[in-house]
Amino acid sequence: MFDVLGDLNWFGILLGFIALTLLGGVWFAGLFPKAYNRSLGRELGAKAPSWALFLAGPPLASLAITLTSAILMAALKIDTYSSAA
């Protein structure tokens, strides 16, 4: 397993993490804030709490998703679009 970690493209993982985090922010806060608040059981115009969990949770989840995907792709030797499909 640790052989796989050395073969990862860490710059690509960083770019993927940033893109996923920004896309999530735009999607939930910019495009669909009413539906997002409704799904969380909040008032339609409510602002998100500024607790550490609400500020750091989504980026940490994005990092876990990006890193796990990269490790699985390296371990399964998925290196082309056709093998990914």
JSON list of C-alpha atoms in Angstrom, two decimals:
[
{"chain": "A", "resi": 1, "resn": "MET", "atom": "CA", "xyz": [0.00, 0.00, 0.00]},
{"chain": "A", "resi": 2, "resn": "PHE", "atom": "CA", "xyz": [2.77, 2.43, 0.85]},
{"chain": "A", "resi": 3, "resn": "ASP", "atom": "CA", "xyz": [4.28, 1.90, -2.60]},
{"chain": "A", "resi": 4, "resn": "VAL", "atom": "CA", "xyz": [1.11, 3.42, -4.02]},
{"chain": "A", "resi": 5, "resn": "LEU", "atom": "CA", "xyz": [1.47, 6.59, -1.92]},
{"chain": "A", "resi": 6, "resn": "GLY", "atom": "CA", "xyz": [4.85, 7.38, -3.42]},
{"chain": "A", "resi": 7, "resn": "ASP", "atom": "CA", "xyz": [3.50, 7.08, -6.95]},
{"chain": "A", "resi": 8, "resn": "LEU", "atom": "CA", "xyz": [0.68, 9.57, -6.44]},
{"chain": "A", "resi": 9, "resn": "ASN", "atom": "CA", "xyz": [0.62, 12.90, -8.24]},
{"chain": "A", "resi": 10, "resn": "TRP", "atom": "CA", "xyz": [0.36, 15.13, -5.16]},
{"chain": "A", "resi": 11, "resn": "PHE", "atom": "CA", "xyz": [0.05, 18.30, -7.22]},
{"chain": "A", "resi": 12, "resn": "GLY", "atom": "CA", "xyz": [-2.88, 16.77, -9.08]},
{"chain": "A", "resi": 13, "resn": "ILE", "atom": "CA", "xyz": [-4.46, 15.75, -5.79]},
{"chain": "A", "resi": 14, "resn": "LEU", "atom": "CA", "xyz": [-4.08, 19.31, -4.50]},
{"chain": "A", "resi": 15, "resn": "LEU", "atom": "CA", "xyz": [-5.66, 20.74, -7.65]},
{"chain": "A", "resi": 16, "resn": "GLY", "atom": "CA", "xyz": [-8.49, 18.19, -7.48]},
{"chain": "A", "resi": 17, "resn": "PHE", "atom": "CA", "xyz": [-9.10, 19.03, -3.81]},
{"chain": "A", "resi": 18, "resn": "ILE", "atom": "CA", "xyz": [-9.23, 22.76, -4.53]},
{"chain": "A", "resi": 19, "resn": "ALA", "atom": "CA", "xyz": [-11.53, 22.27, -7.52]},
{"chain": "A", "resi": 20, "resn": "LEU", "atom": "CA", "xyz": [-13.91, 19.97, -5.60]},
{"chain": "A", "resi": 21, "resn": "THR", "atom": "CA", "xyz": [-14.03, 22.34, -2.62]},
{"chain": "A", "resi": 22, "resn": "LEU", "atom": "CA", "xyz": [-14.70, 25.39, -4.80]},
{"chain": "A", "resi": 23, "resn": "LEU", "atom": "CA", "xyz": [-17.28, 23.57, -6.88]},
{"chain": "A", "resi": 24, "resn": "GLY", "atom": "CA", "xyz": [-19.07, 22.41, -3.73]},
{"chain": "A", "resi": 25, "resn": "GLY", "atom": "CA", "xyz": [-19.10, 25.95, -2.36]},
{"chain": "A", "resi": 26, "resn": "VAL", "atom": "CA", "xyz": [-20.47, 27.40, -5.58]},
{"chain": "A", "resi": 27, "resn": "TRP", "atom": "CA", "xyz": [-23.03, 24.61, -5.92]},
{"chain": "A", "resi": 28, "resn": "PHE", "atom": "CA", "xyz": [-24.44, 24.72, -2.40]},
{"chain": "A", "resi": 29, "resn": "ALA", "atom": "CA", "xyz": [-23.94, 28.36, -1.42]},
{"chain": "A", "resi": 30, "resn": "GLY", "atom": "CA", "xyz": [-24.20, 30.05, -4.79]},
{"chain": "A", "resi": 31, "resn": "LEU", "atom": "CA", "xyz": [-26.56, 28.10, -7.04]},
{"chain": "A", "resi": 32, "resn": "PHE", "atom": "CA", "xyz": [-28.91, 26.27, -4.68]},
{"chain": "A", "resi": 33, "resn": "PRO", "atom": "CA", "xyz": [-28.82, 27.91, -1.23]},
{"chain": "A", "resi": 34, "resn": "LYS", "atom": "CA", "xyz": [-32.59, 27.58, -0.65]},
{"chain": "A", "resi": 35, "resn": "ALA", "atom": "CA", "xyz": [-32.67, 23.86, -1.43]},
{"chain": "A", "resi": 36, "resn": "TYR", "atom": "CA", "xyz": [-29.52, 23.32, 0.65]},
{"chain": "A", "resi": 37, "resn": "ASN", "atom": "CA", "xyz": [-30.98, 25.12, 3.67]},
{"chain": "A", "resi": 38, "resn": "ARG", "atom": "CA", "xyz": [-34.27, 23.24, 3.28]},
{"chain": "A", "resi": 39, "resn": "SER", "atom": "CA", "xyz": [-32.43, 19.89, 3.17]},
{"chain": "A", "resi": 40, "resn": "LEU", "atom": "CA", "xyz": [-30.66, 20.79, 6.42]},
{"chain": "A", "resi": 41, "resn": "GLY", "atom": "CA", "xyz": [-33.90, 21.85, 8.10]},
{"chain": "A", "resi": 42, "resn": "ARG", "atom": "CA", "xyz": [-32.91, 25.51, 8.35]},
{"chain": "A", "resi": 43, "resn": "GLU", "atom": "CA", "xyz": [-34.92, 28.61, 7.48]},
{"chain": "A", "resi": 44, "resn": "LEU", "atom": "CA", "xyz": [-34.71, 29.50, 3.80]},
{"chain": "A", "resi": 45, "resn": "GLY", "atom": "CA", "xyz": [-32.68, 32.68, 4.32]},
{"chain": "A", "resi": 46, "resn": "ALA", "atom": "CA", "xyz": [-30.53, 31.36, 7.18]},
{"chain": "A", "resi": 47, "resn": "LYS", "atom": "CA", "xyz": [-26.79, 31.81, 7.14]},
{"chain": "A", "resi": 48, "resn": "ALA", "atom": "CA", "xyz": [-24.55, 28.85, 7.92]},
{"chain": "A", "resi": 49, "resn": "PRO", "atom": "CA", "xyz": [-23.15, 28.79, 11.46]},
{"chain": "A", "resi": 50, "resn": "SER", "atom": "CA", "xyz": [-19.52, 29.86, 11.75]},
{"chain": "A", "resi": 51, "resn": "TRP", "atom": "CA", "xyz": [-18.52, 26.88, 13.90]},
{"chain": "A", "resi": 52, "resn": "ALA", "atom": "CA", "xyz": [-15.32, 25.06, 13.05]},
{"chain": "A", "resi": 53, "resn": "LEU", "atom": "CA", "xyz": [-17.31, 21.97, 11.99]},
{"chain": "A", "resi": 54, "resn": "PHE", "atom": "CA", "xyz": [-19.28, 23.91, 9.38]},
{"chain": "A", "resi": 55, "resn": "LEU", "atom": "CA", "xyz": [-16.21, 25.73, 8.09]},
{"chain": "A", "resi": 56, "resn": "ALA", "atom": "CA", "xyz": [-13.69, 22.87, 8.06]},
{"chain": "A", "resi": 57, "resn": "GLY", "atom": "CA", "xyz": [-16.00, 19.88, 7.56]},
{"chain": "A", "resi": 58, "resn": "PRO", "atom": "CA", "xyz": [-16.76, 20.21, 3.83]},
{"chain": "A", "resi": 59, "resn": "PRO", "atom": "CA", "xyz": [-13.11, 20.84, 2.81]},
{"chain": "A", "resi": 60, "resn": "LEU", "atom": "CA", "xyz": [-11.94, 17.91, 4.95]},
{"chain": "A", "resi": 61, "resn": "ALA", "atom": "CA", "xyz": [-14.55, 15.67, 3.35]},
{"chain": "A", "resi": 62, "resn": "SER", "atom": "CA", "xyz": [-13.40, 16.88, -0.09]},
{"chain": "A", "resi": 63, "resn": "LEU", "atom": "CA", "xyz": [-9.80, 16.06, 0.83]},
{"chain": "A", "resi": 64, "resn": "ALA", "atom": "CA", "xyz": [-10.79, 12.57, 1.98]},
{"chain": "A", "resi": 65, "resn": "ILE", "atom": "CA", "xyz": [-12.73, 11.95, -1.24]},
{"chain": "A", "resi": 66, "resn": "THR", "atom": "CA", "xyz": [-9.93, 13.21, -3.48]},
{"chain": "A", "resi": 67, "resn": "LEU", "atom": "CA", "xyz": [-7.19, 11.31, -1.65]},
{"chain": "A", "resi": 68, "resn": "THR", "atom": "CA", "xyz": [-9.19, 8.07, -1.53]},
{"chain": "A", "resi": 69, "resn": "SER", "atom": "CA", "xyz": [-10.00, 8.32, -5.23]},
{"chain": "A", "resi": 70, "resn": "ALA", "atom": "CA", "xyz": [-6.32, 8.89, -6.08]},
{"chain": "A", "resi": 71, "resn": "ILE", "atom": "CA", "xyz": [-5.19, 5.93, -3.95]},
{"chain": "A", "resi": 72, "resn": "LEU", "atom": "CA", "xyz": [-7.80, 3.63, -5.48]},
{"chain": "A", "resi": 73, "resn": "MET", "atom": "CA", "xyz": [-6.94, 4.74, -9.01]},
{"chain": "A", "resi": 74, "resn": "ALA", "atom": "CA", "xyz": [-3.23, 4.09, -8.38]},
{"chain": "A", "resi": 75, "resn": "ALA", "atom": "CA", "xyz": [-3.81, 0.74, -6.65]},
{"chain": "A", "resi": 76, "resn": "LEU", "atom": "CA", "xyz": [-6.15, -0.46, -9.41]},
{"chain": "A", "resi": 77, "resn": "LYS", "atom": "CA", "xyz": [-3.80, 0.91, -12.09]},
{"chain": "A", "resi": 78, "resn": "ILE", "atom": "CA", "xyz": [-6.44, 3.14, -13.65]},
{"chain": "A", "resi": 79, "resn": "ASP", "atom": "CA", "xyz": [-4.36, 5.45, -15.80]},
{"chain": "A", "resi": 80, "resn": "THR", "atom": "CA", "xyz": [-6.42, 5.98, -18.95]},
{"chain": "A", "resi": 81, "resn": "TYR", "atom": "CA", "xyz": [-9.92, 7.21, -19.65]},
{"chain": "A", "resi": 82, "resn": "SER", "atom": "CA", "xyz": [-10.90, 3.85, -21.10]},
{"chain": "A", "resi": 83, "resn": "SER", "atom": "CA", "xyz": [-9.76, 1.95, -18.01]},
{"chain": "A", "resi": 84, "resn": "ALA", "atom": "CA", "xyz": [-11.62, 4.46, -15.83]},
{"chain": "A", "resi": 85, "resn": "ALA", "atom": "CA", "xyz": [-14.81, 3.89, -17.79]}
]
